[in-house]
Amino acid sequence: MLIAMVIAACSFAGAGSLAYFTANEQTENVITAGNVKILLCRETKDGKPYPGGPMKGIMPGQVAEQTAYVKNTGLNTAWIRVRPVTSAALADGREIGNEEIGEQIRLVLNEDDWVEQDGWYYCLEPVEAGSQTADFFTAVVFAQGMGNEYKKCTVLIQIDAQGVQWANNGSNIWEAAGWPEE
């Protein structure tokens, strides 16, 4: 019995001494991801915010001067693309889109800074945080030869805009990946 007590005492003494030979350390690594945020801006020829909504009372041959561009309101440089979708509600109740409208209603595009591929127009230069793209378009032109089917029509030009990170995402716009699904 005495031998069992001595062995137990030695066990407890050894366990206590193990605490002196161990150490514990903790560290935290905080990684903050950047972000990509964009804001589509439309302005009148006077530089005032475009009032929005459909254009009404349009006459053949009319040119509606307005612009659209994209601001990078995020924290990181971004690649930007836009897609215009034009539609018209005709007086007879029919609605027509880009294909049927054709050249009757067209945007005056900035083809120096934007290039079309698969219905999207890509800004050729990355846009730094706090900056904006060049104007995407500068006017909407209504053809002189618009027929009576456009009489009392309502035209809506919708611009979809998307942005993806620039850093580590291709050396040019055509190599950029991660565009949102349509």
mmCIF file with all atom_site columns, C-alpha atoms in Angstrom:
data_model
loop_
_atom_site.group_PDB
_atom_site.id
_atom_site.type_symbol
_atom_site.label_atom_id
_atom_site.label_alt_id
_atom_site.label_comp_id
_atom_site.label_asym_id
_atom_site.label_entity_id
_atom_site.label_seq_id
_atom_site.pdbx_PDB_ins_code
_atom_site.Cartn_x
_atom_site.Cartn_y
_atom_site.Cartn_z
_atom_site.occupancy
_atom_site.B_iso_or_equiv
_atom_site.pdbx_formal_charge
_atom_site.auth_seq_id
_atom_site.auth_comp_id
_atom_site.auth_asym_id
_atom_site.auth_atom_id
_atom_site.pdbx_PDB_model_num
ATOM 1   C CA . MET A 1 1   ? 0.000   0.000  0.000   1.00 0.00 ? 1   MET A CA 1
ATOM 2   C CA . LEU A 1 2   ? 2.855   2.290  0.842   1.00 0.00 ? 2   LEU A CA 1
ATOM 3   C CA . ILE A 1 3   ? 4.435   1.585  -2.533  1.00 0.00 ? 3   ILE A CA 1
ATOM 4   C CA . ALA A 1 4   ? 1.140   2.402  -4.325  1.00 0.00 ? 4   ALA A CA 1
ATOM 5   C CA . MET A 1 5   ? 0.909   5.755  -2.502  1.00 0.00 ? 5   MET A CA 1
ATOM 6   C CA . VAL A 1 6   ? 4.494   6.657  -3.417  1.00 0.00 ? 6   VAL A CA 1
ATOM 7   C CA . ILE A 1 7   ? 3.820   5.832  -7.105  1.00 0.00 ? 7   ILE A CA 1
ATOM 8   C CA . ALA A 1 8   ? 0.615   7.918  -7.061  1.00 0.00 ? 8   ALA A CA 1
ATOM 9   C CA . ALA A 1 9   ? 2.433   10.859 -5.436  1.00 0.00 ? 9   ALA A CA 1
ATOM 10  C CA . CYS A 1 10  ? 5.185   10.667 -8.038  1.00 0.00 ? 10  CYS A CA 1
ATOM 11  C CA . SER A 1 11  ? 2.543   10.616 -10.805 1.00 0.00 ? 11  SER A CA 1
ATOM 12  C CA . PHE A 1 12  ? 0.889   13.759 -9.477  1.00 0.00 ? 12  PHE A CA 1
ATOM 13  C CA . ALA A 1 13  ? 4.243   15.493 -9.067  1.00 0.00 ? 13  ALA A CA 1
ATOM 14  C CA . GLY A 1 14  ? 5.237   14.573 -12.641 1.00 0.00 ? 14  GLY A CA 1
ATOM 15  C CA . ALA A 1 15  ? 1.909   15.804 -14.036 1.00 0.00 ? 15  ALA A CA 1
ATOM 16  C CA . GLY A 1 16  ? 2.378   19.120 -12.290 1.00 0.00 ? 16  GLY A CA 1
ATOM 17  C CA . SER A 1 17  ? 5.844   19.528 -13.715 1.00 0.00 ? 17  SER A CA 1
ATOM 18  C CA . LEU A 1 18  ? 4.542   19.009 -17.274 1.00 0.00 ? 18  LEU A CA 1
ATOM 19  C CA . ALA A 1 19  ? 2.680   22.310 -16.991 1.00 0.00 ? 19  ALA A CA 1
ATOM 20  C CA . TYR A 1 20  ? 5.968   24.104 -16.585 1.00 0.00 ? 20  TYR A CA 1
ATOM 21  C CA . PHE A 1 21  ? 7.287   22.732 -19.883 1.00 0.00 ? 21  PHE A CA 1
ATOM 22  C CA . THR A 1 22  ? 4.346   23.649 -22.149 1.00 0.00 ? 22  THR A CA 1
ATOM 23  C CA . ALA A 1 23  ? 3.448   26.957 -23.699 1.00 0.00 ? 23  ALA A CA 1
ATOM 24  C CA . ASN A 1 24  ? 0.441   28.350 -25.493 1.00 0.00 ? 24  ASN A CA 1
ATOM 25  C CA . GLU A 1 25  ? 0.369   31.263 -27.920 1.00 0.00 ? 25  GLU A CA 1
ATOM 26  C CA . GLN A 1 26  ? -2.419  32.632 -30.101 1.00 0.00 ? 26  GLN A CA 1
ATOM 27  C CA . THR A 1 27  ? -2.341  35.120 -32.940 1.00 0.00 ? 27  THR A CA 1
ATOM 28  C CA . GLU A 1 28  ? -4.951  36.590 -35.238 1.00 0.00 ? 28  GLU A CA 1
ATOM 29  C CA . ASN A 1 29  ? -4.557  37.358 -38.928 1.00 0.00 ? 29  ASN A CA 1
ATOM 30  C CA . VAL A 1 30  ? -7.127  39.814 -40.168 1.00 0.00 ? 30  VAL A CA 1
ATOM 31  C CA . ILE A 1 31  ? -7.623  39.871 -43.924 1.00 0.00 ? 31  ILE A CA 1
ATOM 32  C CA . THR A 1 32  ? -9.933  42.498 -45.322 1.00 0.00 ? 32  THR A CA 1
ATOM 33  C CA . ALA A 1 33  ? -11.151 41.921 -48.856 1.00 0.00 ? 33  ALA A CA 1
ATOM 34  C CA . GLY A 1 34  ? -11.603 44.859 -51.177 1.00 0.00 ? 34  GLY A CA 1
ATOM 35  C CA . ASN A 1 35  ? -14.803 45.581 -53.006 1.00 0.00 ? 35  ASN A CA 1
ATOM 36  C CA . VAL A 1 36  ? -16.117 46.588 -56.384 1.00 0.00 ? 36  VAL A CA 1
ATOM 37  C CA . LYS A 1 37  ? -19.025 49.019 -56.425 1.00 0.00 ? 37  LYS A CA 1
ATOM 38  C CA . ILE A 1 38  ? -20.227 50.989 -59.405 1.00 0.00 ? 38  ILE A CA 1
ATOM 39  C CA . LEU A 1 39  ? -22.835 53.638 -60.052 1.00 0.00 ? 39  LEU A CA 1
ATOM 40  C CA . LEU A 1 40  ? -24.384 54.229 -63.465 1.00 0.00 ? 40  LEU A CA 1
ATOM 41  C CA . CYS A 1 41  ? -24.830 57.948 -64.094 1.00 0.00 ? 41  CYS A CA 1
ATOM 42  C CA . ARG A 1 42  ? -26.936 59.617 -66.773 1.00 0.00 ? 42  ARG A CA 1
ATOM 43  C CA . GLU A 1 43  ? -26.857 63.336 -67.331 1.00 0.00 ? 43  GLU A CA 1
ATOM 44  C CA . THR A 1 44  ? -28.468 65.905 -69.573 1.00 0.00 ? 44  THR A CA 1
ATOM 45  C CA . LYS A 1 45  ? -26.333 67.919 -71.980 1.00 0.00 ? 45  LYS A CA 1
ATOM 46  C CA . ASP A 1 46  ? -26.104 70.563 -69.194 1.00 0.00 ? 46  ASP A CA 1
ATOM 47  C CA . GLY A 1 47  ? -24.432 68.076 -66.828 1.00 0.00 ? 47  GLY A CA 1
ATOM 48  C CA . LYS A 1 48  ? -27.515 67.738 -64.619 1.00 0.00 ? 48  LYS A CA 1
ATOM 49  C CA . PRO A 1 49  ? -28.799 64.314 -63.535 1.00 0.00 ? 49  PRO A CA 1
ATOM 50  C CA . TYR A 1 50  ? -31.057 62.842 -66.191 1.00 0.00 ? 50  TYR A CA 1
ATOM 51  C CA . PRO A 1 51  ? -34.640 62.875 -64.909 1.00 0.00 ? 51  PRO A CA 1
ATOM 52  C CA . GLY A 1 52  ? -35.108 59.180 -65.760 1.00 0.00 ? 52  GLY A CA 1
ATOM 53  C CA . GLY A 1 53  ? -38.177 57.452 -67.045 1.00 0.00 ? 53  GLY A CA 1
ATOM 54  C CA . PRO A 1 54  ? -39.285 57.065 -70.637 1.00 0.00 ? 54  PRO A CA 1
ATOM 55  C CA . MET A 1 55  ? -38.914 59.721 -73.319 1.00 0.00 ? 55  MET A CA 1
ATOM 56  C CA . LYS A 1 56  ? -42.239 60.963 -74.666 1.00 0.00 ? 56  LYS A CA 1
ATOM 57  C CA . GLY A 1 57  ? -43.275 63.325 -77.435 1.00 0.00 ? 57  GLY A CA 1
ATOM 58  C CA . ILE A 1 58  ? -40.315 62.423 -79.628 1.00 0.00 ? 58  ILE A CA 1
ATOM 59  C CA . MET A 1 59  ? -40.321 63.744 -83.195 1.00 0.00 ? 59  MET A CA 1
ATOM 60  C CA . PRO A 1 60  ? -38.571 62.239 -86.240 1.00 0.00 ? 60  PRO A CA 1
ATOM 61  C CA . GLY A 1 61  ? -35.128 63.765 -86.694 1.00 0.00 ? 61  GLY A CA 1
ATOM 62  C CA . GLN A 1 62  ? -34.872 64.789 -83.041 1.00 0.00 ? 62  GLN A CA 1
ATOM 63  C CA . VAL A 1 63  ? -31.595 64.380 -81.160 1.00 0.00 ? 63  VAL A CA 1
ATOM 64  C CA . ALA A 1 64  ? -31.839 64.023 -77.381 1.00 0.00 ? 64  ALA A CA 1
ATOM 65  C CA . GLU A 1 65  ? -28.443 65.017 -76.001 1.00 0.00 ? 65  GLU A CA 1
ATOM 66  C CA . GLN A 1 66  ? -27.591 63.105 -72.863 1.00 0.00 ? 66  GLN A CA 1
ATOM 67  C CA . THR A 1 67  ? -24.699 61.055 -71.559 1.00 0.00 ? 67  THR A CA 1
ATOM 68  C CA . ALA A 1 68  ? -24.147 57.895 -69.583 1.00 0.00 ? 68  ALA A CA 1
ATOM 69  C CA . TYR A 1 69  ? -20.995 56.856 -67.752 1.00 0.00 ? 69  TYR A CA 1
ATOM 70  C CA . VAL A 1 70  ? -20.060 54.616 -64.838 1.00 0.00 ? 70  VAL A CA 1
ATOM 71  C CA . LYS A 1 71  ? -18.475 55.796 -61.575 1.00 0.00 ? 71  LYS A CA 1
ATOM 72  C CA . ASN A 1 72  ? -16.314 53.433 -59.549 1.00 0.00 ? 72  ASN A CA 1
ATOM 73  C CA . THR A 1 73  ? -17.573 54.057 -56.002 1.00 0.00 ? 73  THR A CA 1
ATOM 74  C CA . GLY A 1 74  ? -15.756 51.038 -54.533 1.00 0.00 ? 74  GLY A CA 1
ATOM 75  C CA . LEU A 1 75  ? -12.339 50.756 -52.960 1.00 0.00 ? 75  LEU A CA 1
ATOM 76  C CA . ASN A 1 76  ? -10.571 48.955 -55.796 1.00 0.00 ? 76  ASN A CA 1
ATOM 77  C CA . THR A 1 77  ? -9.812  49.473 -59.477 1.00 0.00 ? 77  THR A CA 1
ATOM 78  C CA . ALA A 1 78  ? -12.362 47.709 -61.704 1.00 0.00 ? 78  ALA A CA 1
ATOM 79  C CA . TRP A 1 79  ? -13.053 46.587 -65.248 1.00 0.00 ? 79  TRP A CA 1
ATOM 80  C CA . ILE A 1 80  ? -16.420 47.929 -66.464 1.00 0.00 ? 80  ILE A CA 1
ATOM 81  C CA . ARG A 1 81  ? -18.925 46.859 -69.118 1.00 0.00 ? 81  ARG A CA 1
ATOM 82  C CA . VAL A 1 82  ? -22.391 48.152 -70.073 1.00 0.00 ? 82  VAL A CA 1
ATOM 83  C CA . ARG A 1 83  ? -25.277 46.917 -72.193 1.00 0.00 ? 83  ARG A CA 1
ATOM 84  C CA . PRO A 1 84  ? -27.951 49.197 -73.644 1.00 0.00 ? 84  PRO A CA 1
ATOM 85  C CA . VAL A 1 85  ? -31.454 47.809 -74.032 1.00 0.00 ? 85  VAL A CA 1
ATOM 86  C CA . THR A 1 86  ? -33.803 50.018 -76.037 1.00 0.00 ? 86  THR A CA 1
ATOM 87  C CA . SER A 1 87  ? -37.519 49.369 -76.211 1.00 0.00 ? 87  SER A CA 1
ATOM 88  C CA . ALA A 1 88  ? -40.548 51.263 -77.437 1.00 0.00 ? 88  ALA A CA 1
ATOM 89  C CA . ALA A 1 89  ? -44.235 50.994 -76.611 1.00 0.00 ? 89  ALA A CA 1
ATOM 90  C CA . LEU A 1 90  ? -46.060 51.903 -79.793 1.00 0.00 ? 90  LEU A CA 1
ATOM 91  C CA . ALA A 1 91  ? -49.441 53.624 -79.847 1.00 0.00 ? 91  ALA A CA 1
ATOM 92  C CA . ASP A 1 92  ? -51.121 50.424 -81.098 1.00 0.00 ? 92  ASP A CA 1
ATOM 93  C CA . GLY A 1 93  ? -50.007 48.647 -77.896 1.00 0.00 ? 93  GLY A CA 1
ATOM 94  C CA . ARG A 1 94  ? -47.139 46.661 -79.394 1.00 0.00 ? 94  ARG A CA 1
ATOM 95  C CA . GLU A 1 95  ? -43.798 46.666 -77.622 1.00 0.00 ? 95  GLU A CA 1
ATOM 96  C CA . ILE A 1 96  ? -40.661 46.380 -79.702 1.00 0.00 ? 96  ILE A CA 1
ATOM 97  C CA . GLY A 1 97  ? -37.010 45.965 -78.742 1.00 0.00 ? 97  GLY A CA 1
ATOM 98  C CA . ASN A 1 98  ? -33.493 46.588 -80.065 1.00 0.00 ? 98  ASN A CA 1
ATOM 99  C CA . GLU A 1 99  ? -33.792 44.312 -83.091 1.00 0.00 ? 99  GLU A CA 1
ATOM 100 C CA . GLU A 1 100 ? -37.093 45.714 -84.385 1.00 0.00 ? 100 GLU A CA 1
ATOM 101 C CA . ILE A 1 101 ? -36.147 49.308 -83.634 1.00 0.00 ? 101 ILE A CA 1
ATOM 102 C CA . GLY A 1 102 ? -32.958 48.995 -85.670 1.00 0.00 ? 102 GLY A CA 1
ATOM 103 C CA . GLU A 1 103 ? -31.672 52.390 -86.808 1.00 0.00 ? 103 GLU A CA 1
ATOM 104 C CA . GLN A 1 104 ? -34.930 54.215 -86.032 1.00 0.00 ? 104 GLN A CA 1
ATOM 105 C CA . ILE A 1 105 ? -33.690 54.966 -82.520 1.00 0.00 ? 105 ILE A CA 1
ATOM 106 C CA . ARG A 1 106 ? -29.960 54.765 -81.927 1.00 0.00 ? 106 ARG A CA 1
ATOM 107 C CA . LEU A 1 107 ? -27.375 55.813 -79.414 1.00 0.00 ? 107 LEU A CA 1
ATOM 108 C CA . VAL A 1 108 ? -24.389 57.911 -80.475 1.00 0.00 ? 108 VAL A CA 1
ATOM 109 C CA . LEU A 1 109 ? -21.698 55.719 -78.950 1.00 0.00 ? 109 LEU A CA 1
ATOM 110 C CA . ASN A 1 110 ? -18.166 56.569 -77.857 1.00 0.00 ? 110 ASN A CA 1
ATOM 111 C CA . GLU A 1 111 ? -16.365 53.947 -79.937 1.00 0.00 ? 111 GLU A CA 1
ATOM 112 C CA . ASP A 1 112 ? -12.901 55.246 -78.974 1.00 0.00 ? 112 ASP A CA 1
ATOM 113 C CA . ASP A 1 113 ? -13.176 54.160 -75.336 1.00 0.00 ? 113 ASP A CA 1
ATOM 114 C CA . TRP A 1 114 ? -15.798 51.398 -75.556 1.00 0.00 ? 114 TRP A CA 1
ATOM 115 C CA . VAL A 1 115 ? -15.797 48.233 -77.700 1.00 0.00 ? 115 VAL A CA 1
ATOM 116 C CA . GLU A 1 116 ? -18.783 45.944 -78.334 1.00 0.00 ? 116 GLU A CA 1
ATOM 117 C CA . GLN A 1 117 ? -18.629 42.179 -77.902 1.00 0.00 ? 117 GLN A CA 1
ATOM 118 C CA . ASP A 1 118 ? -21.668 39.896 -77.551 1.00 0.00 ? 118 ASP A CA 1
ATOM 119 C CA . GLY A 1 119 ? -24.070 42.772 -76.874 1.00 0.00 ? 119 GLY A CA 1
ATOM 120 C CA . TRP A 1 120 ? -21.900 44.253 -74.089 1.00 0.00 ? 120 TRP A CA 1
ATOM 121 C CA . TYR A 1 121 ? -19.701 47.317 -74.478 1.00 0.00 ? 121 TYR A CA 1
ATOM 122 C CA . TYR A 1 122 ? -16.400 47.077 -72.627 1.00 0.00 ? 122 TYR A CA 1
ATOM 123 C CA . CYS A 1 123 ? -14.466 50.068 -71.320 1.00 0.00 ? 123 CYS A CA 1
ATOM 124 C CA . LEU A 1 124 ? -10.940 49.483 -72.604 1.00 0.00 ? 124 LEU A CA 1
ATOM 125 C CA . GLU A 1 125 ? -9.205  51.011 -69.576 1.00 0.00 ? 125 GLU A CA 1
ATOM 126 C CA . PRO A 1 126 ? -9.557  49.940 -65.944 1.00 0.00 ? 126 PRO A CA 1
ATOM 127 C CA . VAL A 1 127 ? -11.328 52.484 -63.753 1.00 0.00 ? 127 VAL A CA 1
ATOM 128 C CA . GLU A 1 128 ? -9.606  53.430 -60.510 1.00 0.00 ? 128 GLU A CA 1
ATOM 129 C CA . ALA A 1 129 ? -11.517 53.797 -57.255 1.00 0.00 ? 129 ALA A CA 1
ATOM 130 C CA . GLY A 1 130 ? -13.201 57.193 -57.156 1.00 0.00 ? 130 GLY A CA 1
ATOM 131 C CA . SER A 1 131 ? -12.898 57.708 -60.936 1.00 0.00 ? 131 SER A CA 1
ATOM 132 C CA . GLN A 1 132 ? -15.347 57.284 -63.775 1.00 0.00 ? 132 GLN A CA 1
ATOM 133 C CA . THR A 1 133 ? -15.395 55.912 -67.295 1.00 0.00 ? 133 THR A CA 1
ATOM 134 C CA . ALA A 1 134 ? -15.475 58.042 -70.379 1.00 0.00 ? 134 ALA A CA 1
ATOM 135 C CA . ASP A 1 135 ? -19.027 58.730 -71.598 1.00 0.00 ? 135 ASP A CA 1
ATOM 136 C CA . PHE A 1 136 ? -20.589 55.608 -73.068 1.00 0.00 ? 136 PHE A CA 1
ATOM 137 C CA . PHE A 1 137 ? -22.916 57.576 -75.330 1.00 0.00 ? 137 PHE A CA 1
ATOM 138 C CA . THR A 1 138 ? -23.556 61.263 -75.966 1.00 0.00 ? 138 THR A CA 1
ATOM 139 C CA . ALA A 1 139 ? -27.000 61.390 -77.580 1.00 0.00 ? 139 ALA A CA 1
ATOM 140 C CA . VAL A 1 140 ? -30.061 59.473 -78.684 1.00 0.00 ? 140 VAL A CA 1
ATOM 141 C CA . VAL A 1 141 ? -30.969 60.019 -82.351 1.00 0.00 ? 141 VAL A CA 1
ATOM 142 C CA . PHE A 1 142 ? -34.467 59.488 -83.732 1.00 0.00 ? 142 PHE A CA 1
ATOM 143 C CA . ALA A 1 143 ? -34.333 58.837 -87.476 1.00 0.00 ? 143 ALA A CA 1
ATOM 144 C CA . GLN A 1 144 ? -35.794 61.405 -89.827 1.00 0.00 ? 144 GLN A CA 1
ATOM 145 C CA . GLY A 1 145 ? -37.681 58.628 -91.644 1.00 0.00 ? 145 GLY A CA 1
ATOM 146 C CA . MET A 1 146 ? -39.488 57.213 -88.609 1.00 0.00 ? 146 MET A CA 1
ATOM 147 C CA . GLY A 1 147 ? -42.887 56.017 -89.749 1.00 0.00 ? 147 GLY A CA 1
ATOM 148 C CA . ASN A 1 148 ? -46.301 56.675 -88.272 1.00 0.00 ? 148 ASN A CA 1
ATOM 149 C CA . GLU A 1 149 ? -46.025 53.500 -86.174 1.00 0.00 ? 149 GLU A CA 1
ATOM 150 C CA . TYR A 1 150 ? -43.765 55.560 -83.881 1.00 0.00 ? 150 TYR A CA 1
ATOM 151 C CA . LYS A 1 151 ? -46.366 58.303 -83.482 1.00 0.00 ? 151 LYS A CA 1
ATOM 152 C CA . LYS A 1 152 ? -47.176 58.712 -79.773 1.00 0.00 ? 152 LYS A CA 1
ATOM 153 C CA . CYS A 1 153 ? -44.677 56.007 -78.820 1.00 0.00 ? 153 CYS A CA 1
ATOM 154 C CA . THR A 1 154 ? -42.852 55.829 -75.523 1.00 0.00 ? 154 THR A CA 1
ATOM 155 C CA . VAL A 1 155 ? -39.134 54.998 -75.673 1.00 0.00 ? 155 VAL A CA 1
ATOM 156 C CA . LEU A 1 156 ? -37.189 53.474 -72.800 1.00 0.00 ? 156 LEU A CA 1
ATOM 157 C CA . ILE A 1 157 ? -33.411 53.142 -72.859 1.00 0.00 ? 157 ILE A CA 1
ATOM 158 C CA . GLN A 1 158 ? -32.155 50.891 -70.106 1.00 0.00 ? 158 GLN A CA 1
ATOM 159 C CA . ILE A 1 159 ? -28.417 50.622 -69.456 1.00 0.00 ? 159 ILE A CA 1
ATOM 160 C CA . ASP A 1 160 ? -27.119 47.609 -67.542 1.00 0.00 ? 160 ASP A CA 1
ATOM 161 C CA . ALA A 1 161 ? -23.657 48.070 -65.988 1.00 0.00 ? 161 ALA A CA 1
ATOM 162 C CA . GLN A 1 162 ? -21.308 45.532 -64.417 1.00 0.00 ? 162 GLN A CA 1
ATOM 163 C CA . GLY A 1 163 ? -17.874 45.694 -62.865 1.00 0.00 ? 163 GLY A CA 1
ATOM 164 C CA . VAL A 1 164 ? -15.262 43.150 -61.778 1.00 0.00 ? 164 VAL A CA 1
ATOM 165 C CA . GLN A 1 165 ? -11.984 43.557 -59.984 1.00 0.00 ? 165 GLN A CA 1
ATOM 166 C CA . TRP A 1 166 ? -8.972  44.639 -61.978 1.00 0.00 ? 166 TRP A CA 1
ATOM 167 C CA . ALA A 1 167 ? -6.206  43.378 -59.647 1.00 0.00 ? 167 ALA A CA 1
ATOM 168 C CA . ASN A 1 168 ? -4.991  39.903 -60.573 1.00 0.00 ? 168 ASN A CA 1
ATOM 169 C CA . ASN A 1 169 ? -7.719  39.596 -63.191 1.00 0.00 ? 169 ASN A CA 1
ATOM 170 C CA . GLY A 1 170 ? -6.113  39.637 -66.616 1.00 0.00 ? 170 GLY A CA 1
ATOM 171 C CA . SER A 1 171 ? -3.824  42.111 -68.285 1.00 0.00 ? 171 SER A CA 1
ATOM 172 C CA . ASN A 1 172 ? -6.678  43.572 -70.365 1.00 0.00 ? 172 ASN A CA 1
ATOM 173 C CA . ILE A 1 173 ? -10.475 43.661 -70.436 1.00 0.00 ? 173 ILE A CA 1
ATOM 174 C CA . TRP A 1 174 ? -10.702 40.585 -72.670 1.00 0.00 ? 174 TRP A CA 1
ATOM 175 C CA . GLU A 1 175 ? -8.897  38.419 -70.104 1.00 0.00 ? 175 GLU A CA 1
ATOM 176 C CA . ALA A 1 176 ? -10.994 39.583 -67.138 1.00 0.00 ? 176 ALA A CA 1
ATOM 177 C CA . ALA A 1 177 ? -13.054 36.883 -65.441 1.00 0.00 ? 177 ALA A CA 1
ATOM 178 C CA . GLY A 1 178 ? -15.861 36.853 -62.881 1.00 0.00 ? 178 GLY A CA 1
ATOM 179 C CA . TRP A 1 179 ? -18.536 38.835 -64.711 1.00 0.00 ? 179 TRP A CA 1
ATOM 180 C CA . PRO A 1 180 ? -21.961 38.376 -63.087 1.00 0.00 ? 180 PRO A CA 1
ATOM 181 C CA . GLU A 1 181 ? -24.328 35.904 -64.704 1.00 0.00 ? 181 GLU A CA 1
ATOM 182 C CA . GLU A 1 182 ? -26.957 37.454 -66.931 1.00 0.00 ? 182 GLU A CA 1
#
